[in-house]
PDB file of N, CA and C in Angstrom:
ATOM      1  N   UNK A   1      18.015 -12.594   2.214  1.00 61.00           N
ATOM      2  CA  UNK A   1      17.153 -11.666   2.953  1.00 61.00           C
ATOM      3  C   UNK A   1      17.904 -10.353   3.186  1.00 61.00           C
ATOM      4  N   UNK A   2      17.216  -9.271   2.977  1.00 71.00           N
ATOM      5  CA  UNK A   2      17.852  -7.955   3.145  1.00 71.00           C
ATOM      6  C   UNK A   2      18.075  -7.668   4.624  1.00 71.00           C
ATOM      7  N   UNK A   3      19.142  -6.969   4.902  1.00 83.00           N
ATOM      8  CA  UNK A   3      19.453  -6.599   6.288  1.00 83.00           C
ATOM      9  C   UNK A   3      18.511  -5.472   6.719  1.00 83.00           C
ATOM     10  N   UNK A   4      17.776  -5.719   7.772  1.00 78.00           N
ATOM     11  CA  UNK A   4      16.820  -4.714   8.237  1.00 78.00           C
ATOM     12  C   UNK A   4      17.509  -3.726   9.172  1.00 78.00           C
ATOM     13  N   UNK A   5      17.111  -2.468   9.115  1.00 86.00           N
ATOM     14  CA  UNK A   5      17.683  -1.483  10.043  1.00 86.00           C
ATOM     15  C   UNK A   5      17.286  -1.792  11.485  1.00 86.00           C
ATOM     16  N   UNK A   6      18.120  -1.388  12.403  1.00 86.00           N
ATOM     17  CA  UNK A   6      17.863  -1.668  13.822  1.00 86.00           C
ATOM     18  C   UNK A   6      16.552  -1.038  14.286  1.00 86.00           C
ATOM     19  N   UNK A   7      16.215   0.125  13.742  1.00 88.00           N
ATOM     20  CA  UNK A   7      14.984   0.797  14.162  1.00 88.00           C
ATOM     21  C   UNK A   7      13.757  -0.024  13.791  1.00 88.00           C
ATOM     22  N   UNK A   8      13.797  -0.654  12.614  1.00 86.00           N
ATOM     23  CA  UNK A   8      12.670  -1.487  12.184  1.00 86.00           C
ATOM     24  C   UNK A   8      12.555  -2.703  13.097  1.00 86.00           C
ATOM     25  N   UNK A   9      13.686  -3.346  13.366  1.00 87.00           N
ATOM     26  CA  UNK A   9      13.670  -4.510  14.250  1.00 87.00           C
ATOM     27  C   UNK A   9      13.177  -4.116  15.637  1.00 87.00           C
ATOM     28  N   UNK A  10      13.664  -2.993  16.120  1.00 89.00           N
ATOM     29  CA  UNK A  10      13.273  -2.528  17.446  1.00 89.00           C
ATOM     30  C   UNK A  10      11.773  -2.224  17.485  1.00 89.00           C
ATOM     31  N   UNK A  11      11.283  -1.548  16.441  1.00 88.00           N
ATOM     32  CA  UNK A  11       9.866  -1.226  16.381  1.00 88.00           C
ATOM     33  C   UNK A  11       8.998  -2.472  16.344  1.00 88.00           C
ATOM     34  N   UNK A  12       9.438  -3.464  15.563  1.00 92.00           N
ATOM     35  CA  UNK A  12       8.686  -4.719  15.481  1.00 92.00           C
ATOM     36  C   UNK A  12       8.683  -5.432  16.823  1.00 92.00           C
ATOM     37  N   UNK A  13       9.841  -5.457  17.475  1.00 94.00           N
ATOM     38  CA  UNK A  13       9.940  -6.114  18.779  1.00 94.00           C
ATOM     39  C   UNK A  13       9.035  -5.425  19.794  1.00 94.00           C
ATOM     40  N   UNK A  14       9.032  -4.106  19.780  1.00 95.00           N
ATOM     41  CA  UNK A  14       8.186  -3.370  20.717  1.00 95.00           C
ATOM     42  C   UNK A  14       6.707  -3.630  20.434  1.00 95.00           C
ATOM     43  N   UNK A  15       6.349  -3.707  19.148  1.00 96.00           N
ATOM     44  CA  UNK A  15       4.965  -3.961  18.782  1.00 96.00           C
ATOM     45  C   UNK A  15       4.532  -5.350  19.258  1.00 96.00           C
ATOM     46  N   UNK A  16       5.410  -6.345  19.046  1.00 97.00           N
ATOM     47  CA  UNK A  16       5.097  -7.704  19.495  1.00 97.00           C
ATOM     48  C   UNK A  16       4.966  -7.749  21.014  1.00 97.00           C
ATOM     49  N   UNK A  17       5.854  -7.024  21.699  1.00 97.00           N
ATOM     50  CA  UNK A  17       5.799  -6.984  23.158  1.00 97.00           C
ATOM     51  C   UNK A  17       4.480  -6.360  23.617  1.00 97.00           C
ATOM     52  N   UNK A  18       4.069  -5.302  22.925  1.00 97.00           N
ATOM     53  CA  UNK A  18       2.819  -4.630  23.263  1.00 97.00           C
ATOM     54  C   UNK A  18       1.629  -5.571  23.076  1.00 97.00           C
ATOM     55  N   UNK A  19       1.634  -6.320  21.971  1.00 98.00           N
ATOM     56  CA  UNK A  19       0.554  -7.274  21.706  1.00 98.00           C
ATOM     57  C   UNK A  19       0.520  -8.350  22.791  1.00 98.00           C
ATOM     58  N   UNK A  20       1.690  -8.886  23.129  1.00 98.00           N
ATOM     59  CA  UNK A  20       1.764  -9.929  24.162  1.00 98.00           C
ATOM     60  C   UNK A  20       1.284  -9.380  25.503  1.00 98.00           C
ATOM     61  N   UNK A  21       1.690  -8.158  25.830  1.00 98.00           N
ATOM     62  CA  UNK A  21       1.294  -7.530  27.092  1.00 98.00           C
ATOM     63  C   UNK A  21      -0.219  -7.315  27.132  1.00 98.00           C
ATOM     64  N   UNK A  22      -0.791  -6.863  26.021  1.00 98.00           N
ATOM     65  CA  UNK A  22      -2.235  -6.641  25.958  1.00 98.00           C
ATOM     66  C   UNK A  22      -2.993  -7.949  26.154  1.00 98.00           C
ATOM     67  N   UNK A  23      -2.510  -9.012  25.507  1.00 98.00           N
ATOM     68  CA  UNK A  23      -3.165 -10.312  25.625  1.00 98.00           C
ATOM     69  C   UNK A  23      -3.097 -10.814  27.064  1.00 98.00           C
ATOM     70  N   UNK A  24      -1.939 -10.665  27.686  1.00 98.00           N
ATOM     71  CA  UNK A  24      -1.774 -11.114  29.069  1.00 98.00           C
ATOM     72  C   UNK A  24      -2.680 -10.311  29.997  1.00 98.00           C
ATOM     73  N   UNK A  25      -2.746  -9.011  29.772  1.00 98.00           N
ATOM     74  CA  UNK A  25      -3.580  -8.149  30.602  1.00 98.00           C
ATOM     75  C   UNK A  25      -5.057  -8.507  30.443  1.00 98.00           C
ATOM     76  N   UNK A  26      -5.480  -8.777  29.212  1.00 98.00           N
ATOM     77  CA  UNK A  26      -6.871  -9.151  28.957  1.00 98.00           C
ATOM     78  C   UNK A  26      -7.208 -10.476  29.640  1.00 98.00           C
ATOM     79  N   UNK A  27      -6.280 -11.431  29.557  1.00 98.00           N
ATOM     80  CA  UNK A  27      -6.503 -12.734  30.185  1.00 98.00           C
ATOM     81  C   UNK A  27      -6.598 -12.580  31.702  1.00 98.00           C
ATOM     82  N   UNK A  28      -5.710 -11.778  32.269  1.00 97.00           N
ATOM     83  CA  UNK A  28      -5.716 -11.557  33.716  1.00 97.00           C
ATOM     84  C   UNK A  28      -7.006 -10.874  34.151  1.00 97.00           C
ATOM     85  N   UNK A  29      -7.452  -9.896  33.380  1.00 96.00           N
ATOM     86  CA  UNK A  29      -8.688  -9.180  33.701  1.00 96.00           C
ATOM     87  C   UNK A  29      -9.888 -10.121  33.655  1.00 96.00           C
ATOM     88  N   UNK A  30      -9.946 -10.954  32.617  1.00 96.00           N
ATOM     89  CA  UNK A  30     -11.057 -11.898  32.482  1.00 96.00           C
ATOM     90  C   UNK A  30     -11.057 -12.896  33.637  1.00 96.00           C
ATOM     91  N   UNK A  31      -9.864 -13.399  33.980  1.00 95.00           N
ATOM     92  CA  UNK A  31      -9.750 -14.367  35.069  1.00 95.00           C
ATOM     93  C   UNK A  31     -10.178 -13.727  36.383  1.00 95.00           C
ATOM     94  N   UNK A  32      -9.728 -12.503  36.609  1.00 94.00           N
ATOM     95  CA  UNK A  32     -10.052 -11.786  37.838  1.00 94.00           C
ATOM     96  C   UNK A  32     -11.552 -11.528  37.938  1.00 94.00           C
ATOM     97  N   UNK A  33     -12.147 -11.092  36.839  1.00 92.00           N
ATOM     98  CA  UNK A  33     -13.585 -10.813  36.836  1.00 92.00           C
ATOM     99  C   UNK A  33     -14.378 -12.089  37.097  1.00 92.00           C
ATOM    100  N   UNK A  34     -13.942 -13.204  36.493  1.00 90.00           N
ATOM    101  CA  UNK A  34     -14.630 -14.478  36.689  1.00 90.00           C
ATOM    102  C   UNK A  34     -14.539 -14.899  38.153  1.00 90.00           C
ATOM    103  N   UNK A  35     -13.351 -14.738  38.742  1.00 89.00           N
ATOM    104  CA  UNK A  35     -13.182 -15.113  40.139  1.00 89.00           C
ATOM    105  C   UNK A  35     -14.056 -14.261  41.039  1.00 89.00           C
ATOM    106  N   UNK A  36     -14.083 -12.960  40.765  1.00 88.00           N
ATOM    107  CA  UNK A  36     -14.870 -12.052  41.588  1.00 88.00           C
ATOM    108  C   UNK A  36     -16.356 -12.378  41.473  1.00 88.00           C
ATOM    109  N   UNK A  37     -16.795 -12.712  40.243  1.00 88.00           N
ATOM    110  CA  UNK A  37     -18.203 -13.025  40.021  1.00 88.00           C
ATOM    111  C   UNK A  37     -18.595 -14.294  40.775  1.00 88.00           C
ATOM    112  N   UNK A  38     -17.737 -15.325  40.718  1.00 89.00           N
ATOM    113  CA  UNK A  38     -18.079 -16.572  41.397  1.00 89.00           C
ATOM    114  C   UNK A  38     -18.088 -16.369  42.906  1.00 89.00           C
ATOM    115  N   UNK A  39     -17.157 -15.546  43.413  1.00 86.00           N
ATOM    116  CA  UNK A  39     -17.115 -15.292  44.847  1.00 86.00           C
ATOM    117  C   UNK A  39     -18.373 -14.541  45.280  1.00 86.00           C
ATOM    118  N   UNK A  40     -18.807 -13.583  44.451  1.00 86.00           N
ATOM    119  CA  UNK A  40     -20.011 -12.819  44.772  1.00 86.00           C
ATOM    120  C   UNK A  40     -21.235 -13.733  44.755  1.00 86.00           C
ATOM    121  N   UNK A  41     -21.282 -14.639  43.774  1.00 88.00           N
ATOM    122  CA  UNK A  41     -22.409 -15.567  43.674  1.00 88.00           C
ATOM    123  C   UNK A  41     -22.439 -16.489  44.893  1.00 88.00           C
ATOM    124  N   UNK A  42     -21.264 -16.943  45.315  1.00 87.00           N
ATOM    125  CA  UNK A  42     -21.194 -17.815  46.489  1.00 87.00           C
ATOM    126  C   UNK A  42     -21.663 -17.062  47.731  1.00 87.00           C
ATOM    127  N   UNK A  43     -21.265 -15.804  47.855  1.00 89.00           N
ATOM    128  CA  UNK A  43     -21.685 -14.992  48.999  1.00 89.00           C
ATOM    129  C   UNK A  43     -23.201 -14.793  48.977  1.00 89.00           C
ATOM    130  N   UNK A  44     -23.754 -14.545  47.798  1.00 89.00           N
ATOM    131  CA  UNK A  44     -25.202 -14.360  47.678  1.00 89.00           C
ATOM    132  C   UNK A  44     -25.936 -15.648  48.040  1.00 89.00           C
ATOM    133  N   UNK A  45     -25.377 -16.785  47.622  1.00 89.00           N
ATOM    134  CA  UNK A  45     -25.993 -18.065  47.936  1.00 89.00           C
ATOM    135  C   UNK A  45     -25.986 -18.299  49.452  1.00 89.00           C
ATOM    136  N   UNK A  46     -24.863 -17.989  50.093  1.00 89.00           N
ATOM    137  CA  UNK A  46     -24.775 -18.130  51.546  1.00 89.00           C
ATOM    138  C   UNK A  46     -25.792 -17.223  52.235  1.00 89.00           C
ATOM    139  N   UNK A  47     -25.901 -16.004  51.714  1.00 91.00           N
ATOM    140  CA  UNK A  47     -26.840 -15.038  52.293  1.00 91.00           C
ATOM    141  C   UNK A  47     -28.278 -15.560  52.193  1.00 91.00           C
ATOM    142  N   UNK A  48     -28.616 -16.136  51.036  1.00 90.00           N
ATOM    143  CA  UNK A  48     -29.959 -16.694  50.836  1.00 90.00           C
ATOM    144  C   UNK A  48     -30.213 -17.851  51.800  1.00 90.00           C
ATOM    145  N   UNK A  49     -29.217 -18.726  51.935  1.00 90.00           N
ATOM    146  CA  UNK A  49     -29.388 -19.884  52.811  1.00 90.00           C
ATOM    147  C   UNK A  49     -29.493 -19.444  54.271  1.00 90.00           C
ATOM    148  N   UNK A  50     -28.684 -18.465  54.644  1.00 86.00           N
ATOM    149  CA  UNK A  50     -28.677 -17.995  56.029  1.00 86.00           C
ATOM    150  C   UNK A  50     -29.948 -17.232  56.380  1.00 86.00           C
ATOM    151  N   UNK A  51     -30.429 -16.431  55.438  1.00 64.00           N
ATOM    152  CA  UNK A  51     -31.594 -15.595  55.722  1.00 64.00           C
ATOM    153  C   UNK A  51     -32.828 -16.225  55.155  1.00 64.00           C
TER     154      UNK A  51
END
């Protein structure tokens, strides 16, 4: 295998880190939105039952 320059390795590592960060951020956003939606639905259900 040919020896890769440090800049190429660094660029690849940064790209992989960016992909991992994007995936984590997307997962967190989806989880947060789901939690917020269920909490809102529960609040609406309580409001309906109370009123």
